[in-house]
Short mmCIF file of C-alpha atoms and ligand atoms in Angstrom, two decimals:
data_model
loop_
_atom_site.label_atom_id
_atom_site.label_comp_id
_atom_site.label_asym_id
_atom_site.label_seq_id
_atom_site.Cartn_x
_atom_site.Cartn_y
_atom_site.Cartn_z
CA UNK A 1 -31.58 116.53 271.06
CA UNK A 2 -33.11 115.02 274.09
CA UNK A 3 -34.22 111.66 273.96
CA UNK A 4 -37.83 113.16 275.14
CA UNK A 5 -37.75 115.62 272.17
CA UNK A 6 -36.66 112.79 269.83
CA UNK A 7 -39.64 110.72 270.66
CA UNK A 8 -42.12 113.72 269.96
CA UNK A 9 -40.90 114.45 266.71
CA UNK A 10 -43.57 114.47 263.72
CA UNK A 11 -43.61 111.44 261.45
CA UNK A 12 -42.21 114.00 258.63
CA UNK A 13 -39.04 114.98 261.19
CA UNK A 14 -38.59 111.66 262.89
CA UNK A 15 -38.93 109.19 259.66
CA UNK A 16 -38.96 110.97 256.30
CA UNK A 17 -39.07 107.77 254.35
CA UNK A 18 -42.24 106.41 256.00
CA UNK A 19 -43.73 109.79 255.80
CA UNK A 20 -43.24 110.04 252.17
CA UNK A 21 -44.68 106.38 251.70
CA UNK A 22 -47.61 107.51 253.69
CA UNK A 23 -47.96 110.91 251.64
CA UNK A 24 -47.81 108.82 248.41
CA UNK A 25 -50.53 106.26 249.93
CA UNK A 26 -52.61 109.38 250.66
CA UNK A 27 -51.94 110.48 247.13
CA UNK A 28 -52.63 107.05 245.37
CA UNK A 29 -56.19 107.24 247.43
CA UNK A 30 -57.16 110.68 246.46
CA UNK A 31 -56.03 110.33 242.62
CA UNK A 32 -57.68 106.85 242.04
CA UNK A 33 -61.45 106.08 242.67
CA UNK A 34 -61.71 103.12 245.16
CA UNK A 35 -64.37 100.79 243.89
CA UNK A 36 -63.29 97.88 246.24
CA UNK A 37 -66.41 97.04 247.98
CA UNK A 38 -64.63 96.34 251.18
CA UNK A 39 -62.91 99.33 251.70
CA UNK A 40 -63.74 102.84 252.45
CA UNK A 41 -62.34 106.34 253.71
CA UNK A 42 -62.56 106.97 257.29
CA UNK A 43 -63.01 110.27 258.52
CA UNK A 44 -60.30 112.51 260.09
CA UNK A 45 -61.67 111.95 263.49
CA UNK A 46 -61.27 108.11 263.07
CA UNK A 47 -57.74 108.34 262.24
CA UNK A 48 -56.89 110.98 265.09
CA UNK A 49 -58.58 107.87 267.67
CA UNK A 50 -56.66 105.22 265.76
CA UNK A 51 -53.27 107.20 265.99
CA UNK A 52 -53.53 108.20 269.55
CA UNK A 53 -51.80 106.85 272.75
CA UNK A 54 -54.42 104.33 273.23
CA UNK A 55 -52.42 102.17 271.07
CA UNK A 56 -49.84 102.03 274.26
CA UNK A 57 -52.34 100.60 276.57
CA UNK A 58 -52.76 96.94 277.54
CA UNK A 59 -56.30 96.02 278.84
CA UNK A 60 -56.84 92.17 278.85
CA UNK A 61 -60.04 91.33 280.41
CA UNK A 62 -63.18 93.40 280.10
CA UNK A 63 -64.30 96.77 282.04
CA UNK A 64 -63.56 96.71 285.66
CA UNK A 65 -62.37 93.19 285.31
CA UNK A 66 -58.98 93.68 283.93
CA UNK A 67 -55.52 92.09 284.32
CA UNK A 68 -53.47 95.25 284.33
CA UNK A 69 -53.73 98.67 286.14
CA UNK A 70 -54.20 101.98 284.60
CA UNK A 71 -58.00 101.13 283.18
CA UNK A 72 -59.51 104.85 284.15
CA UNK A 73 -60.14 105.52 281.02
CA UNK A 74 -60.08 102.46 278.96
CA UNK A 75 -63.16 101.22 281.29
CA UNK A 76 -65.08 104.22 280.15
CA UNK A 77 -64.10 104.13 276.54
CA UNK A 78 -64.90 100.24 275.66
CA UNK A 79 -68.29 100.67 277.30
CA UNK A 80 -68.80 103.82 275.58
CA UNK A 81 -68.45 101.62 272.17
CA UNK A 82 -70.10 99.07 273.57
CA UNK A 83 -73.37 100.90 274.30
CA UNK A 84 -72.64 102.82 270.78
CA UNK A 85 -73.04 99.21 269.04
CA UNK A 86 -75.90 98.11 271.05
CA UNK A 87 -77.77 101.27 270.18
CA UNK A 88 -77.07 101.35 266.71
CA UNK A 89 -77.76 97.54 265.62
CA UNK A 90 -80.71 97.08 268.69
CA UNK A 91 -78.76 94.31 269.98
CA UNK A 92 -78.64 93.39 274.12
CA UNK A 93 -74.72 92.36 273.85
CA UNK A 94 -71.50 93.75 272.12
CA UNK A 95 -68.21 92.78 271.93
CA UNK A 96 -65.93 95.43 270.44
CA UNK A 97 -62.48 93.43 270.81
CA UNK A 98 -61.98 91.30 268.07
CA UNK A 99 -58.89 92.08 266.29
CA UNK A 100 -60.59 91.54 262.61
CA UNK A 101 -63.48 89.48 260.95
CA UNK A 102 -61.64 86.39 260.94
CA UNK A 103 -60.55 86.11 264.38
CA UNK A 104 -64.25 87.23 265.38
CA UNK A 105 -65.58 84.30 263.34
CA UNK A 106 -63.16 81.76 264.78
CA UNK A 107 -64.51 83.10 268.39
CA UNK A 108 -67.90 82.21 267.39
CA UNK A 109 -66.69 78.70 266.57
CA UNK A 110 -65.01 78.53 269.81
CA UNK A 111 -68.37 79.39 271.56
CA UNK A 112 -70.04 77.22 270.15
CA UNK A 113 -68.35 73.96 268.81
CA UNK A 114 -65.96 71.50 269.45
CA UNK A 115 -63.51 70.39 266.90
CA UNK A 116 -64.97 68.29 264.20
CA UNK A 117 -68.35 69.39 264.80
CA UNK A 118 -70.33 70.32 261.73
CA UNK A 119 -70.46 73.87 260.50
CA UNK A 120 -72.48 75.00 257.22
CA UNK A 121 -71.69 78.34 255.10
CA UNK A 122 -71.58 79.73 251.71
CA UNK A 123 -68.70 78.11 249.65
CA UNK A 124 -65.99 80.99 249.25
CA UNK A 125 -66.29 80.79 244.93
CA UNK A 126 -69.93 81.37 245.49
CA UNK A 127 -69.89 84.62 247.77
CA UNK A 128 -68.83 83.19 251.21
CA UNK A 129 -65.91 83.67 253.37
CA UNK A 130 -62.80 81.67 254.08
CA UNK A 131 -64.03 81.47 257.51
CA UNK A 132 -67.33 80.05 257.05
CA UNK A 133 -65.89 76.41 256.61
CA UNK A 134 -63.67 76.64 253.28
CA UNK A 135 -61.34 74.06 252.95
CA UNK A 136 -57.90 75.81 253.17
CA UNK A 137 -59.03 77.88 256.07
CA UNK A 138 -58.81 76.53 259.96
CA UNK A 139 -62.56 76.43 259.71
CA UNK A 140 -62.62 73.99 257.15
CA UNK A 141 -59.84 72.01 258.43
CA UNK A 142 -60.87 71.68 262.20
CA UNK A 143 -64.76 71.59 261.76
CA UNK A 144 -66.68 69.22 259.54
CA UNK A 145 -67.87 71.90 257.07
CA UNK A 146 -70.78 71.62 254.41
CA UNK A 147 -71.18 74.43 251.94
CA UNK A 148 -74.02 75.74 249.94
CA UNK A 149 -73.95 77.87 246.91
CA UNK A 150 -76.14 79.92 244.60
CA UNK A 151 -78.45 78.64 241.71
CA UNK A 152 -76.96 78.78 238.19
CA UNK A 153 -79.85 80.12 236.67
CA UNK A 154 -80.31 83.23 238.98
CA UNK A 155 -76.72 83.67 240.84
CA UNK A 156 -78.78 84.03 244.11
CA UNK A 157 -78.63 81.80 247.23
CA UNK A 158 -80.02 78.51 246.75
CA UNK A 159 -82.68 78.33 249.57
CA UNK A 160 -83.93 74.60 248.68
CA UNK A 161 -79.96 73.62 249.06
CA UNK A 162 -79.56 75.30 252.21
CA UNK A 163 -82.69 73.63 253.58
CA UNK A 164 -81.99 70.11 252.38
CA UNK A 165 -78.25 70.19 253.30
CA UNK A 166 -78.95 71.32 256.85
CA UNK A 167 -81.68 68.56 257.42
CA UNK A 168 -79.15 65.95 256.02
CA UNK A 169 -76.17 67.17 257.72
CA UNK A 170 -77.63 68.71 261.18
CA UNK A 171 -74.55 71.53 261.39
CA UNK A 172 -74.48 73.16 264.82
CA UNK A 173 -73.84 76.47 263.38
CA UNK A 174 -75.06 78.12 260.22
CA UNK A 175 -73.26 81.15 258.72
CA UNK A 176 -75.23 83.41 256.13
CA UNK A 177 -73.47 86.21 254.77
CA UNK A 178 -70.18 86.73 252.66
CA UNK A 179 -68.05 88.72 250.73
CA UNK A 180 -69.20 88.19 247.20
CA UNK A 181 -73.16 88.75 247.79
CA UNK A 182 -74.71 91.15 245.61
CA UNK A 183 -78.41 90.43 246.83
CA UNK A 184 -80.20 91.15 250.19
CA UNK A 185 -79.70 88.15 252.40
CA UNK A 186 -83.24 86.52 253.46
CA UNK A 187 -82.39 86.40 257.30
CA UNK A 188 -86.28 84.97 258.23
CA UNK A 189 -85.48 82.16 255.75
CA UNK A 190 -81.89 81.28 257.01
CA UNK A 191 -83.48 81.44 260.59
CA UNK A 192 -86.17 78.98 259.73
CA UNK A 193 -83.88 76.44 258.52
CA UNK A 194 -81.52 76.80 261.54
CA UNK A 195 -84.29 76.75 264.06
CA UNK A 196 -85.54 73.41 262.19
CA UNK A 197 -82.20 71.71 262.53
CA UNK A 198 -81.53 73.09 266.09
CA UNK A 199 -78.49 75.10 264.68
CA UNK A 200 -77.05 78.60 265.79
CA UNK A 201 -77.40 81.01 263.01
CA UNK A 202 -74.54 83.64 262.44
CA UNK A 203 -75.27 86.30 259.88
CA UNK A 204 -71.78 87.48 258.91
CA UNK A 205 -72.77 91.34 258.13
CA UNK A 206 -69.26 92.34 257.60
CA UNK A 207 -69.77 93.68 254.19
CA UNK A 208 -73.21 95.26 255.08
CA UNK A 209 -73.36 96.47 258.59
CA UNK A 210 -73.15 100.30 257.33
CA UNK A 211 -76.38 99.30 255.13
CA UNK A 212 -77.84 97.81 257.95
CA UNK A 213 -77.13 100.88 260.43
CA UNK A 214 -78.30 103.32 257.85
CA UNK A 215 -81.46 101.55 257.15
CA UNK A 216 -81.14 100.33 253.90
CA UNK A 217 -80.95 96.67 254.24
CA UNK A 218 -83.02 94.16 256.78
CA UNK A 219 -81.35 93.42 260.22
CA UNK A 220 -80.46 89.96 261.32
CA UNK A 221 -81.70 91.12 264.75
CA UNK A 222 -84.35 88.73 266.00
CA UNK A 223 -83.36 86.13 263.44
CA UNK A 224 -79.56 85.28 263.93
CA UNK A 225 -78.43 84.35 267.23
CA UNK A 226 -75.17 86.19 266.61
CA UNK A 227 -73.88 89.18 264.18
CA UNK A 228 -70.42 88.95 263.34
CA UNK A 229 -69.06 92.47 261.49
CA UNK A 230 -65.90 93.97 260.45
CA UNK A 231 -66.11 97.99 261.30
CA UNK A 232 -63.89 98.92 258.45
CA UNK A 233 -66.13 98.11 255.42
CA UNK A 234 -69.73 99.92 254.71
CA UNK A 235 -69.49 101.00 258.36
CA UNK A 236 -66.76 103.16 257.83
CA UNK A 237 -64.66 102.85 260.63
CA UNK A 238 -60.89 101.23 261.53
CA UNK A 239 -59.92 97.81 260.74
CA UNK A 240 -61.69 95.79 263.41
CA UNK A 241 -64.55 93.44 264.38
CA UNK A 242 -67.58 93.17 266.42
CA UNK A 243 -69.50 90.37 268.00
CA UNK A 244 -73.09 91.03 268.83
CA UNK A 245 -75.65 88.80 270.17
CA UNK A 246 -78.29 88.19 273.13
CA UNK A 247 -77.80 88.30 276.76
CA UNK A 248 -78.20 84.34 276.36
CA UNK A 249 -75.07 84.02 274.64
CA UNK A 250 -72.97 87.04 275.87
CA UNK A 251 -70.93 85.13 278.43
CA UNK A 252 -69.93 82.57 275.90
CA UNK A 253 -68.90 85.07 273.27
CA UNK A 254 -66.67 87.16 275.51
CA UNK A 255 -65.13 84.10 276.90
CA UNK A 256 -64.40 82.93 273.38
CA UNK A 257 -62.77 86.36 272.35
CA UNK A 258 -60.87 86.90 275.81
CA UNK A 259 -58.96 84.65 276.72
CA UNK A 260 -60.19 82.06 274.32
CA UNK A 261 -58.49 83.32 271.27
CA UNK A 262 -57.01 86.70 271.94
CA UNK A 263 -55.22 88.64 274.44
CA UNK A 264 -55.38 92.66 274.86
CA UNK A 265 -57.49 94.38 272.83
CA UNK A 266 -56.26 97.25 270.63
CA UNK A 267 -57.81 100.00 272.69
CA UNK A 268 -56.87 102.68 269.77
CA UNK A 269 -58.98 100.41 267.42
CA UNK A 270 -61.78 100.71 270.09
CA UNK A 271 -61.48 104.35 270.09
CA UNK A 272 -61.94 104.70 266.38
CA UNK A 273 -64.62 101.97 266.17
CA UNK A 274 -66.42 104.07 269.08
CA UNK A 275 -66.19 107.16 266.81
CA UNK A 276 -67.08 105.35 263.77
CA UNK A 277 -70.45 104.22 265.34
CA UNK A 278 -71.26 107.78 266.62
CA UNK A 279 -70.75 109.06 263.27
CA UNK A 280 -73.19 106.00 261.73
CA UNK A 281 -75.70 106.69 264.51
CA UNK A 282 -76.36 110.30 262.80
CA UNK A 283 -79.10 111.21 260.08
CA UNK A 284 -76.24 112.09 257.38
CA UNK A 285 -75.18 108.32 257.69
CA UNK A 286 -78.64 106.86 256.81
CA UNK A 287 -78.45 109.62 253.68
CA UNK A 288 -74.77 108.18 252.71
CA UNK A 289 -75.96 104.06 252.99
CA UNK A 290 -79.41 105.26 250.63
CA UNK A 291 -76.54 106.68 248.41
CA UNK A 292 -74.50 103.85 248.23
CA UNK A 293 -77.28 101.77 247.54
CA UNK A 294 -78.82 104.36 244.61
CA UNK A 295 -75.15 104.61 243.14
CA UNK A 296 -74.24 100.85 243.10
CA UNK A 297 -78.01 100.12 241.42
CA UNK A 298 -77.24 103.27 238.71
CA UNK A 299 -73.57 101.57 238.05
CA UNK A 300 -74.99 98.35 238.09
CA UNK A 301 -77.44 99.09 235.05
CA UNK A 302 -75.14 101.27 233.13
CA UNK A 303 -72.55 98.35 233.07
CA UNK A 304 -75.87 95.85 231.73
CA UNK A 305 -76.58 98.39 229.41
CA UNK A 306 -72.98 98.11 228.25
CA UNK A 307 -73.24 94.49 227.67
CA UNK A 308 -71.68 93.28 230.88
CA UNK A 309 -72.96 90.10 232.51
CA UNK A 310 -73.40 90.68 236.50
CA UNK A 311 -74.01 87.88 238.69
CA UNK A 312 -77.61 88.01 239.56
CA UNK A 313 -78.70 90.47 236.92
CA UNK A 314 -77.95 93.47 239.38
CA UNK A 315 -77.68 94.55 242.93
CA UNK A 316 -79.65 95.41 246.14
CA UNK A 317 -76.69 96.42 248.30
CA UNK A 318 -73.23 98.11 247.59
CA UNK A 319 -71.40 95.33 245.79
CA UNK A 320 -71.87 94.17 242.01
CA UNK A 321 -70.09 90.89 240.93
CA UNK A 322 -69.27 90.99 236.96
CA UNK A 323 -68.60 87.74 234.90
CA UNK A 324 -66.12 88.60 232.12
CA UNK A 325 -66.26 85.54 230.09
CA UNK A 326 -68.49 87.10 227.46
CA UNK A 327 -66.06 89.69 227.19
CA UNK A 328 -63.32 87.47 226.64
CA UNK A 329 -60.86 89.07 229.12
CA UNK A 330 -59.94 87.29 232.36
CA UNK A 331 -60.56 89.23 235.69
CA UNK A 332 -57.01 89.69 236.66
CA UNK A 333 -55.96 91.03 233.30
CA UNK A 334 -59.28 93.66 233.35
CA UNK A 335 -58.34 94.02 237.08
CA UNK A 336 -54.56 95.13 236.67
CA UNK A 337 -55.41 97.56 233.30
CA UNK A 338 -58.42 99.35 235.72
CA UNK A 339 -55.96 99.68 238.21
CA UNK A 340 -53.67 101.30 235.82
CA UNK A 341 -56.28 103.75 234.90
CA UNK A 342 -57.00 104.70 238.21
CA UNK A 343 -60.07 102.68 239.04
CA UNK A 344 -59.01 100.32 242.11
CA UNK A 345 -61.00 96.97 242.31
CA UNK A 346 -60.17 93.54 242.68
CA UNK A 347 -60.58 90.27 240.34
CA UNK A 348 -63.05 87.84 241.59
CA UNK A 349 -64.41 84.22 241.28
CA UNK A 350 -67.93 83.99 240.15
CA UNK A 351 -70.18 81.08 240.88
CA UNK A 352 -69.52 78.11 238.94
CA UNK A 353 -66.19 79.76 237.78
CA UNK A 354 -64.01 77.46 235.12
CA UNK A 355 -61.06 79.53 235.42
CA UNK A 356 -58.67 79.18 238.68
CA UNK A 357 -59.07 81.24 241.89
CA UNK A 358 -55.82 83.13 241.32
CA UNK A 359 -56.73 83.97 237.74
CA UNK A 360 -60.54 83.87 237.91
CA UNK A 361 -63.16 85.34 235.46
CA UNK A 362 -64.91 87.98 237.15
CA UNK A 363 -64.15 91.58 238.89
CA UNK A 364 -65.94 92.55 242.27
CA UNK A 365 -66.84 96.16 242.64
CA UNK A 366 -68.84 98.44 244.77
CA UNK A 367 -69.79 101.98 245.85
CA UNK A 368 -68.96 102.75 249.60
CA UNK A 369 -65.67 104.84 248.90
CA UNK A 370 -66.92 106.52 245.93
CA UNK A 371 -69.85 107.56 247.88
CA UNK A 372 -68.06 108.65 250.75
CA UNK A 373 -66.38 111.24 248.50
CA UNK A 374 -69.68 112.43 247.47
CA UNK A 375 -69.95 110.76 244.06
CA UNK A 376 -73.20 110.41 242.94
CA UNK A 377 -75.58 109.13 239.97
CA UNK A 378 -73.63 111.09 237.30
CA UNK A 379 -70.31 109.85 238.30
CA UNK A 380 -71.45 106.33 238.42
CA UNK A 381 -72.38 106.71 234.65
CA UNK A 382 -68.85 108.02 234.16
CA UNK A 383 -67.16 105.06 236.01
CA UNK A 384 -69.18 102.53 234.03
CA UNK A 385 -67.91 104.28 230.58
CA UNK A 386 -64.41 103.97 231.62
CA UNK A 387 -64.75 100.64 233.16
CA UNK A 388 -66.27 99.32 229.61
CA UNK A 389 -63.39 101.43 227.75
CA UNK A 390 -60.87 99.90 230.32
CA UNK A 391 -61.71 96.33 229.50
CA UNK A 392 -62.05 96.84 225.97
CA UNK A 393 -58.40 98.60 225.90
CA UNK A 394 -57.29 95.42 228.12
CA UNK A 395 -58.32 93.24 225.65
CA UNK A 396 -56.64 94.87 222.96
CA UNK A 397 -53.61 95.39 225.07
CA UNK A 398 -54.15 99.54 224.50
CA UNK A 399 -51.77 101.00 226.85
CA UNK A 400 -52.43 104.72 225.32
CA UNK A 401 -56.46 104.17 225.92
CA UNK A 402 -55.44 103.23 229.51
CA UNK A 403 -53.59 106.36 230.16
CA UNK A 404 -56.29 108.41 228.59
CA UNK A 405 -59.14 106.85 231.16
CA UNK A 406 -56.45 107.29 233.76
CA UNK A 407 -56.18 111.36 232.98
CA UNK A 408 -60.07 111.31 232.93
CA UNK A 409 -60.22 109.98 236.20
CA UNK A 410 -57.67 112.02 238.07
CA UNK A 411 -59.49 114.97 236.29
CA UNK A 412 -62.77 113.59 238.29
CA UNK A 413 -60.94 113.07 241.49
CA UNK A 414 -60.14 116.46 242.24
CA UNK A 415 -63.67 117.51 242.84
CA UNK A 416 -63.85 114.88 245.45
CA UNK A 417 -61.00 115.07 248.02
CA UNK A 418 -60.79 112.22 250.36
CA UNK A 419 -60.26 112.87 254.09
CA UNK A 420 -57.13 112.63 256.33
CA UNK A 421 -54.66 114.52 254.30
CA UNK A 422 -51.28 113.66 256.45
CA UNK A 423 -49.18 116.41 258.15
N1 DSN B 1 -61.15 90.67 252.67
C1 DSN B 1 -62.41 90.85 252.53
C2 DSN B 1 -63.16 91.54 251.60
O1 DSN B 1 -62.71 92.19 250.70
O2 DSN B 1 -64.55 91.36 251.57
C3 DSN B 1 -63.10 89.57 253.14
O3 DSN B 1 -62.35 89.12 254.40
#
């Protein structure tokens, strides 16, 4: 076979071992219910853009100011993604080049801080993110970080602590948002604090970007100077990220992403982000976002009825954080048992956790992926029952019960296919 033909074979022909693994992953995702709140099932169109020849291209720089030739297409593609982001979120400027959420946040530090400057964010075990100044992250090592949390009684962000800490420590940058926050973020309240101390407010909307785009969570635009988001969670695009801001900060943000932190953008990802942003601007996406929240509320209520302790007592968004202390089952044991039962979620620390981060007291779950498949309130009630039965089975180490649940979940999934079958 000629070299040309060899290189134009399908994955199945060229590398059956990897093809089989891709097929198996498709089957795994199809035959389980993904409840990880930061995951989703992207459309075939997003997958096709991601798997296109745009992966071959280098395009360091920005449109019409690149360091490589052959940019005729990329110089149309990247502005298209940017314009879609600006339209969808109502911002003056968007940078679609960050490789993912952590590099995006690091670029924000580079844009506004010098090493050793003070940053304030929500502590990781309280629901924040590593890159909001947590100690083991570069952002906690290279900057002086102060961290706020939630109130013990309510499980909600302690805005009094935020205000007091900001007044005392005078951070230059304040992050709001995080990875395990089941309640709406009060952007005006954060903006008031940031304005009082002269800090730049960064809204990390990675988890809730799709809800904001769909109009079911308040927007930080007009309150936060910078919006940072991944593109693959509720927004349902490829793994990637965006930074958005007003014109005032556009040059600093762009310079920080490239050449400050990154080399060439992943143009295939840019194409897929453009596709996802196009999808998210359609009316059906607003209906999807509303259903994510409706599903999460029903699931949360059903879990409470079954005696589960939810951090903050419920949810306003796509995410539910369950404290299993009262059930006497560690989060990791529950998460692993539920995975065997075909319900995929993750173990998670809960605020004021007395257990270790690698063996915490909670589980974190959410509805974006299940809602993409068309699951609604009725299926949420089933899921709550399975979680309840699965956690009890985990406690009793009852593998036959786990198997029974896995069988029922499998049956349900057949009616809710996922997009993107390989081949
Ligand atoms: N890993 C992401 C999440 O699961 O929330 C945050 O970076």
